[in-house]
XYZ file of N, CA, C and O in Angstrom:
640
model
N 115.655 138.565 134.004
C 114.334 139.324 134.358
C 115.699 141.009 135.009
O 115.860 141.112 135.851
N 115.888 142.117 133.785
C 116.487 142.663 134.025
C 115.792 143.933 134.780
O 114.758 144.222 134.732
N 116.724 144.429 136.357
C 116.109 145.755 136.918
C 117.442 145.945 137.152
O 118.570 145.697 137.120
N 117.310 148.052 137.093
C 117.805 148.662 137.360
C 117.231 149.930 138.137
O 116.303 150.135 138.070
N 118.225 150.267 138.777
C 117.631 150.959 140.448
C 119.094 152.347 140.709
O 119.793 152.186 140.160
N 118.137 154.032 140.229
C 120.029 154.857 140.114
C 119.309 155.703 140.935
O 117.786 156.414 140.712
N 119.849 156.975 141.520
C 119.515 157.910 142.142
C 121.125 159.417 141.192
O 121.886 158.925 141.507
N 120.212 160.247 140.938
C 121.380 161.475 140.309
C 120.850 162.204 141.414
O 119.478 162.487 140.843
N 121.422 162.981 140.985
C 121.670 164.686 141.495
C 121.101 164.807 140.786
O 122.714 166.034 139.465
N 120.957 166.159 140.071
C 120.849 166.803 138.988
C 120.709 168.581 139.004
O 119.467 168.504 140.428
N 121.200 169.750 138.485
C 121.075 171.050 138.189
C 119.662 171.594 138.077
O 119.788 173.098 138.665
N 118.518 170.950 137.794
C 117.276 171.392 137.210
C 116.057 171.325 138.490
O 115.997 170.146 139.430
N 115.169 172.589 138.120
C 114.399 172.054 139.071
C 113.664 170.814 139.053
O 113.580 170.352 137.902
N 112.322 170.099 140.031
C 111.951 169.259 139.748
C 110.933 169.065 139.045
O 110.516 168.454 138.381
N 110.024 170.340 139.123
C 108.369 170.800 138.184
C 109.078 170.589 136.283
O 108.911 169.895 135.636
N 110.231 171.167 136.172
C 111.510 170.941 134.531
C 111.406 169.658 134.794
O 111.369 169.536 133.762
N 111.795 168.738 135.513
C 112.575 167.440 135.582
C 111.679 166.328 134.454
O 111.220 165.178 134.020
N 110.426 166.954 135.913
C 109.179 166.610 135.671
C 107.849 166.303 134.303
O 108.059 165.708 134.081
N 108.214 167.616 133.727
C 107.683 168.220 132.489
C 108.748 166.816 131.284
O 107.677 166.796 130.382
N 109.975 167.100 132.008
C 110.955 166.156 130.408
C 109.876 164.989 130.471
O 110.277 164.575 129.315
N 109.800 164.632 131.466
C 109.890 163.204 131.629
C 108.271 162.047 131.555
O 107.856 161.595 130.180
N 107.692 163.327 131.865
C 105.515 163.551 131.603
C 105.802 163.992 129.448
O 104.846 163.307 129.215
N 106.432 164.399 128.814
C 106.568 164.535 127.958
C 106.829 162.855 126.565
O 107.532 163.546 125.891
N 106.163 162.789 126.962
C 105.778 160.874 126.118
C 106.046 161.648 125.010
O 106.792 160.609 124.173
N 105.127 162.562 124.521
C 104.890 162.167 123.256
C 106.634 163.371 121.759
O 106.142 163.199 121.070
N 107.455 163.824 123.190
C 108.359 164.120 122.196
C 109.952 162.837 122.303
O 110.902 163.473 121.732
N 108.902 162.147 123.010
C 110.856 160.690 124.014
C 111.259 160.168 121.356
O 112.391 160.125 122.441
N 110.515 160.679 121.031
C 111.420 159.952 119.888
C 112.291 160.898 118.576
O 113.260 160.641 118.036
N 112.113 162.056 119.530
C 113.419 163.503 119.191
C 114.556 162.941 119.760
O 115.260 163.993 119.703
N 114.065 162.568 121.163
C 115.772 162.622 121.675
C 116.116 161.579 122.151
O 117.529 161.171 122.616
N 115.813 160.245 122.496
C 115.996 159.169 123.436
C 115.780 158.075 121.842
O 115.743 157.704 121.207
N 117.277 156.914 122.163
C 117.781 156.106 121.312
C 116.666 155.231 121.189
O 115.765 154.489 122.174
N 116.326 154.600 119.990
C 115.693 153.415 119.808
C 114.146 153.314 120.052
O 113.450 152.776 119.045
N 113.607 155.059 119.970
C 112.118 155.193 119.303
C 111.966 155.740 118.667
O 112.501 156.738 117.914
N 111.353 154.939 117.533
C 111.720 155.844 116.254
C 109.138 156.381 116.139
O 110.236 157.090 115.654
N 109.008 155.710 116.965
C 107.035 157.095 117.391
C 107.111 156.498 118.341
O 107.178 155.457 119.113
N 106.194 157.329 118.437
C 105.318 157.390 119.569
C 103.368 158.393 119.267
O 103.663 158.975 118.194
N 102.441 157.143 119.819
C 101.254 158.201 119.931
C 100.630 157.827 120.967
O 100.158 156.915 121.640
N 100.196 159.668 121.470
C 99.456 159.625 122.332
C 97.441 158.956 122.439
O 97.269 159.930 121.764
N 97.241 158.035 122.878
C 96.287 157.291 122.901
C 95.696 158.584 123.518
O 94.241 158.797 122.988
N 95.553 159.190 125.145
C 94.841 159.708 125.651
C 95.675 160.465 127.035
O 97.150 159.873 126.875
N 95.444 161.631 127.415
C 96.397 161.946 127.816
C 95.675 163.066 128.695
O 94.696 164.022 127.748
N 95.398 163.716 129.979
C 95.002 164.546 131.331
C 96.352 164.830 132.162
O 97.555 164.425 132.083
N 95.609 165.671 132.969
C 96.565 165.631 133.305
C 97.317 164.693 134.722
O 98.194 164.628 135.639
N 96.994 163.722 135.052
C 97.461 163.040 136.254
C 96.943 161.385 135.439
O 98.005 160.542 136.166
N 97.019 161.119 133.909
C 97.042 160.219 133.180
C 96.931 160.020 132.189
O 96.544 160.900 131.045
N 98.425 159.244 131.670
C 98.533 159.464 129.477
C 98.383 157.526 129.323
O 98.978 156.653 130.395
N 97.508 157.387 128.333
C 98.189 156.087 127.737
C 98.745 156.977 126.046
O 98.123 157.119 126.080
N 100.461 155.458 126.264
C 100.863 156.531 124.766
C 101.368 154.425 124.276
O 101.742 153.828 124.919
N 101.474 154.148 122.985
C 101.809 153.906 122.243
C 103.439 154.380 122.292
O 103.160 155.760 121.625
N 104.249 153.748 122.048
C 106.198 153.420 121.507
C 106.453 152.956 120.718
O 106.144 151.948 121.329
N 106.818 152.630 119.478
C 107.482 151.777 118.678
C 109.375 152.419 118.747
O 109.312 153.016 118.590
N 109.603 151.164 119.593
C 110.730 151.040 119.750
C 111.830 149.621 118.937
O 111.409 149.072 118.516
N 113.025 150.433 118.595
C 113.256 149.240 117.379
C 114.659 149.279 117.619
O 115.491 149.849 117.995
N 115.458 147.368 117.513
C 116.398 147.740 117.265
C 117.560 146.814 116.375
O 117.323 145.544 116.116
N 117.635 148.360 114.905
C 118.052 147.261 114.034
C 117.018 147.067 113.166
O 115.995 148.327 112.582
N 116.643 146.133 112.770
C 115.545 145.483 111.965
C 114.586 144.870 112.681
O 113.524 144.891 112.537
N 114.702 145.033 113.651
C 113.615 143.873 115.384
C 112.806 145.848 115.610
O 113.000 146.501 116.049
N 111.429 145.522 115.736
C 110.700 147.033 115.617
C 109.926 146.368 116.618
O 109.144 145.365 116.223
N 109.114 146.792 117.638
C 107.765 146.439 118.497
C 107.287 147.818 118.818
O 107.842 148.699 119.244
N 106.243 147.299 119.454
C 105.037 148.317 120.074
C 104.603 148.257 121.186
O 104.779 147.702 121.518
N 105.237 149.388 122.312
C 104.889 148.839 123.407
C 103.689 150.130 123.690
O 103.816 151.585 123.440
N 102.230 149.665 124.326
C 101.508 150.342 125.754
C 101.489 150.385 126.699
O 101.777 149.222 127.126
N 101.964 151.909 127.360
C 101.788 151.939 128.305
C 101.008 152.989 129.025
O 100.574 153.153 128.734
N 100.783 152.485 130.651
C 99.516 153.850 131.422
C 101.327 154.938 131.935
O 101.504 154.128 132.730
N 100.518 155.863 131.381
C 101.700 157.129 132.706
C 101.169 157.666 133.984
O 99.839 158.133 133.170
N 101.182 157.430 134.785
C 100.615 157.657 135.884
C 101.329 159.009 136.315
O 102.389 158.814 136.670
N 100.760 160.188 136.418
C 102.014 161.679 137.285
C 100.992 162.072 137.779
O 99.771 162.965 138.212
N 101.580 162.856 139.650
C 101.457 163.309 140.118
C 102.245 164.186 140.520
O 103.113 163.803 140.720
N 101.949 165.549 139.893
C 103.069 166.398 139.858
C 103.411 167.238 141.024
O 102.435 167.614 141.801
N 104.069 167.466 140.798
C 105.422 167.046 140.171
C 106.509 166.118 140.868
O 108.095 166.617 140.427
N 106.470 165.861 142.173
C 107.080 164.744 142.164
C 107.047 163.120 142.039
O 107.847 162.624 142.103
N 106.305 163.133 141.144
C 106.398 161.130 140.812
C 106.285 160.770 139.497
O 104.848 161.552 138.756
N 106.184 160.182 139.313
C 105.822 159.764 137.613
C 106.012 157.935 137.246
O 107.156 157.419 137.684
N 104.797 156.936 137.193
C 105.124 155.560 137.373
C 104.601 155.183 135.510
O 103.212 155.644 135.596
N 105.335 154.129 134.930
C 104.639 153.683 133.820
C 104.785 152.050 134.484
O 105.535 151.695 134.698
N 102.958 151.512 133.737
C 103.136 150.425 133.571
C 102.454 150.109 132.225
O 101.885 151.241 131.500
N 102.694 148.895 132.388
C 103.075 148.060 130.817
C 101.517 147.428 130.273
O 100.908 146.865 131.995
N 100.942 147.739 128.995
C 99.364 147.171 129.227
C 99.858 146.444 128.329
O 99.360 145.633 128.535
N 100.103 146.518 126.525
C 100.093 146.000 125.853
C 101.923 145.631 125.181
O 102.468 146.436 124.428
N 102.204 144.271 124.405
C 103.397 144.225 123.333
C 103.959 143.399 123.671
O 103.805 142.601 123.995
N 105.278 142.892 123.323
C 106.170 141.920 123.407
C 106.562 141.964 124.926
O 107.480 140.934 125.593
N 106.221 142.312 125.374
C 106.845 142.166 127.090
C 105.806 141.012 128.410
O 104.905 141.085 127.773
N 106.203 140.259 129.040
C 105.654 139.779 130.183
C 105.803 140.754 130.894
O 104.295 140.604 131.695
N 106.212 141.980 131.662
C 105.998 142.759 132.460
C 106.552 143.971 132.420
O 108.101 144.025 131.670
N 106.369 145.528 132.174
C 107.594 146.473 132.552
C 107.256 147.374 134.050
O 105.466 147.744 133.795
N 107.255 147.538 134.687
C 107.295 148.831 135.675
C 108.506 150.048 135.688
O 109.502 149.377 135.266
N 108.045 151.794 135.573
C 109.001 152.342 135.793
C 108.361 152.994 136.627
O 107.610 153.573 136.745
N 109.566 153.593 137.597
C 109.725 154.566 138.220
C 110.499 155.933 138.365
O 111.434 156.170 138.387
N 109.501 157.576 138.311
C 110.823 158.122 138.288
C 110.661 159.431 139.891
O 108.689 159.816 139.504
N 111.299 159.528 140.542
C 110.673 160.188 141.788
C 111.655 161.498 141.442
O 112.550 161.389 141.521
N 110.977 162.334 141.382
C 111.562 163.827 141.712
C 111.964 164.522 142.692
O 110.335 165.589 142.964
N 112.546 164.940 143.703
C 112.892 164.797 144.892
C 113.747 166.365 145.214
O 115.150 166.291 144.996
N 113.432 167.451 145.670
C 114.279 168.187 145.781
C 115.074 168.500 146.811
O 115.247 167.752 147.463
N 117.027 169.235 146.118
C 118.433 168.480 146.522
C 118.511 170.164 146.785
O 119.408 170.172 145.671
N 118.269 171.109 147.339
C 119.415 171.949 147.601
C 118.909 173.054 146.251
O 117.546 173.561 145.556
N 119.520 173.804 145.320
C 119.850 174.147 144.284
C 119.027 173.781 143.189
O 118.172 174.112 141.775
N 118.392 171.574 143.088
C 118.263 170.627 142.045
C 117.245 170.251 142.341
O 116.682 170.329 143.257
N 117.630 168.383 141.694
C 117.248 167.916 142.291
C 116.964 166.347 142.698
O 118.494 166.138 141.892
N 116.702 165.632 143.625
C 117.723 163.812 143.717
C 116.410 163.434 142.574
O 114.264 163.148 143.220
N 116.455 162.461 141.642
C 115.931 161.612 140.887
C 115.993 160.146 141.215
O 116.968 160.031 141.028
N 115.422 159.693 141.543
C 115.112 158.478 141.843
C 114.333 157.393 140.701
O 113.571 157.934 140.458
N 115.483 156.842 139.760
C 114.579 156.211 138.274
C 114.864 154.336 138.996
O 115.707 153.455 139.150
N 113.562 153.786 138.591
C 113.679 152.407 138.552
C 112.823 151.953 137.185
O 111.735 152.368 137.047
N 113.293 150.979 136.464
C 113.218 150.058 135.333
C 113.105 148.618 135.952
O 114.007 147.704 136.511
N 112.065 147.903 135.540
C 111.809 146.538 136.090
C 111.296 145.641 134.972
O 109.885 146.478 134.490
N 111.718 145.011 133.718
C 111.336 144.230 132.614
C 111.580 143.323 132.373
O 112.325 142.694 132.782
N 110.190 141.585 131.942
C 111.054 140.399 131.534
C 110.471 140.546 130.019
O 108.780 141.340 129.775
N 110.821 140.257 128.797
C 110.000 139.632 127.046
C 109.674 138.990 127.693
O 109.980 137.842 128.339
N 108.985 138.113 126.849
C 107.828 137.231 126.721
C 109.212 136.476 125.785
O 109.298 135.167 125.717
N 109.376 137.052 124.707
C 110.486 136.146 123.196
C 111.789 136.074 124.333
O 112.865 136.776 124.693
N 112.099 134.650 124.460
C 113.951 134.845 124.727
C 114.713 135.002 124.254
O 116.025 135.496 124.507
N 113.574 135.132 122.844
C 115.254 136.032 121.789
C 115.407 138.035 122.511
O 116.415 138.076 122.247
N 114.494 138.004 122.167
C 114.146 139.643 123.164
C 114.988 139.765 124.158
O 115.844 140.763 124.554
N 115.126 138.647 125.558
C 114.855 138.919 126.126
C 116.682 138.501 126.763
O 117.740 139.175 127.646
N 117.252 137.290 125.555
C 118.104 137.613 125.800
C 119.332 138.747 125.024
O 120.775 139.617 125.516
N 119.496 139.087 124.268
C 119.238 140.532 123.808
C 119.109 141.532 123.968
O 120.680 142.218 124.462
N 118.526 141.656 125.034
C 118.060 143.312 126.205
C 119.133 142.420 127.534
O 120.407 143.709 127.681
N 119.556 141.221 127.534
C 120.017 141.859 128.928
C 122.497 141.814 127.950
O 122.711 142.295 129.288
N 122.265 141.127 126.220
C 123.186 141.999 126.509
C 123.860 142.682 126.691
O 125.021 143.581 127.192
N 122.994 143.824 126.246
C 122.721 145.462 125.927
C 122.173 146.281 126.816
O 122.276 147.877 126.748
N 121.705 145.501 127.947
C 121.426 146.021 128.842
C 122.377 147.559 129.784
O 121.386 149.000 129.483
N 122.691 147.393 130.030
C 123.801 147.980 130.508
C 124.085 149.193 130.245
O 123.949 150.454 130.744
N 124.950 149.496 128.703
C 125.175 150.663 127.975
C 123.761 150.734 126.984
O 123.560 152.070 127.231
N 122.247 150.667 126.757
C 121.433 150.719 126.531
C 120.661 151.775 128.078
O 120.646 152.655 127.569
N 120.521 151.551 128.795
C 120.036 152.139 130.270
C 121.367 153.948 130.355
O 120.772 154.550 130.219
N 121.998 153.143 130.692
C 123.168 153.810 130.046
C 122.630 155.418 129.018
O 123.171 156.989 129.102
N 122.990 154.376 127.767
C 121.674 156.138 126.688
C 121.286 156.719 126.703
O 120.903 157.948 126.585
N 119.763 155.084 127.936
C 119.179 156.828 128.217
C 118.726 157.221 128.653
O 118.299 158.314 128.023
N 119.980 157.706 129.984
C 119.608 158.150 131.691
C 120.356 159.430 130.590
O 119.816 159.776 130.682
N 121.869 159.087 130.068
C 122.214 160.372 129.421
C 121.826 161.109 128.116
O 121.295 162.470 128.233
N 120.381 160.148 127.234
C 119.883 161.107 125.982
C 118.530 161.920 126.841
O 118.573 163.244 126.666
N 117.965 161.542 128.510
C 117.498 162.574 128.850
C 118.237 163.619 130.153
O 117.850 164.558 129.764
N 119.154 163.424 130.277
C 120.375 164.515 131.003
C 120.138 165.392 129.786
O 120.198 167.169 129.678
N 121.006 165.215 128.973
C 121.256 165.916 127.616
C 120.291 167.180 127.124
O 119.915 167.808 126.356
N 118.715 165.784 126.486
C 117.455 166.960 127.120
C 117.282 168.260 127.775
O 117.361 169.159 127.121
N 117.657 167.613 128.832
C 116.828 168.925 130.075
C 118.270 170.428 129.743
O 118.032 170.415 130.350
N 119.669 169.510 129.547
C 120.229 171.121 129.104
C 120.076 170.972 128.230
O 120.502 172.768 128.337
N 119.523 170.682 126.905
C 119.249 171.791 125.634
C 117.837 171.670 125.989
O 118.305 173.278 125.721
N 117.238 171.609 127.091
C 115.442 172.811 127.488
C 115.681 173.779 128.137
O 115.411 174.488 128.212
N 116.743 173.437 128.944
C 116.544 174.032 129.972
C 117.753 174.888 130.964
O 118.311 176.078 132.051
N 119.216 174.690 130.061
C 120.629 174.587 129.948
C 121.178 174.412 131.604
O 120.212 173.328 132.000
N 122.488 173.992 131.441
C 122.868 174.418 132.942
C 122.903 175.753 133.653
O 123.975 176.570 133.460
N 122.035 175.421 135.253
C 122.417 176.635 135.748
C 124.394 176.887 136.247
O 124.324 176.735 136.513
N 123.972 178.182 136.701
C 125.130 178.687 137.223
C 126.004 177.906 137.909
O 125.703 177.855 138.878
N 127.034 177.906 138.407
C 127.673 176.821 138.920
C 127.558 175.649 139.502
O 127.172 175.035 140.025
N 126.857 174.877 138.779
C 125.893 173.385 138.761
C 126.987 172.856 138.137
O 127.066 172.886 136.580
N 126.391 171.465 138.271
C 127.597 170.084 137.916
C 126.116 169.006 137.361
O 125.994 168.378 138.391
N 125.980 169.135 136.267
C 125.137 167.990 135.855
C 125.820 166.888 136.398
O 127.206 165.737 136.344
N 125.002 165.798 136.361
C 125.283 164.255 137.528
C 126.241 164.465 138.304
O 126.738 163.521 138.778
N 125.444 165.421 139.364
C 126.510 165.960 140.485
C 126.918 164.438 141.042
O 128.505 164.126 141.668
N 126.484 163.803 141.989
C 126.131 162.384 142.045
C 125.389 161.010 141.410
O 124.195 161.161 141.501
N 126.417 160.117 141.611
C 124.920 158.784 141.615
C 125.515 158.107 142.418
O 126.250 157.786 142.109
N 124.297 156.770 142.338
C 124.204 155.881 142.432
C 123.413 155.279 141.900
O 121.950 154.704 142.034
N 123.377 153.711 141.640
C 122.955 152.187 140.849
C 122.758 151.132 141.821
O 123.614 150.281 142.607
N 121.501 150.361 141.169
C 122.111 149.129 141.321
C 121.632 148.226 139.886
O 119.954 148.785 139.866
N 121.912 147.211 139.530
C 121.829 146.481 138.488
C 121.447 145.122 139.069
O 122.597 144.500 139.801
N 120.169 144.368 138.512
C 119.981 143.814 138.611
C 119.743 142.331 137.910
O 118.266 142.904 137.311
N 120.378 141.411 137.351
C 119.643 140.664 136.084
C 119.325 139.028 136.682
O 120.422 138.271 136.981
N 117.902 139.073 136.705
C 117.329 137.598 136.834
C 117.306 136.747 135.859
O 116.760 137.222 135.350
């Protein structure tokens, strides 16, 4: 079961980063492997959305519930699809002129084949995903003067 935790300091305010992560409907525009999104329902505090994710010819639909606590916390819980479970958590903490972002993802596939494939590419896929969020933030908000993206980061990865 792949699990990853990471902390990054980014030069944008918590509200901006919260809005970027909460905009699930735009994920297909910038996240690798997300080919389509359907938002089933959306309110100020809760969203239910389907993501179609593909690796080559393999495509799967994931349905998740996204709980939003503006502007500090987003929790994603898996509802249906090819996984046994999925948990994704984002916390946005003010840090000087930027934000300390705490990110955690934990998931397991039902299919042994998908589990093996995910295990082989998990680290590189995660790095590409996190980089895609940072690139999207830079595209939407620019770099604040004198700020460096990804000032520091720490991570822990466990595959069980």
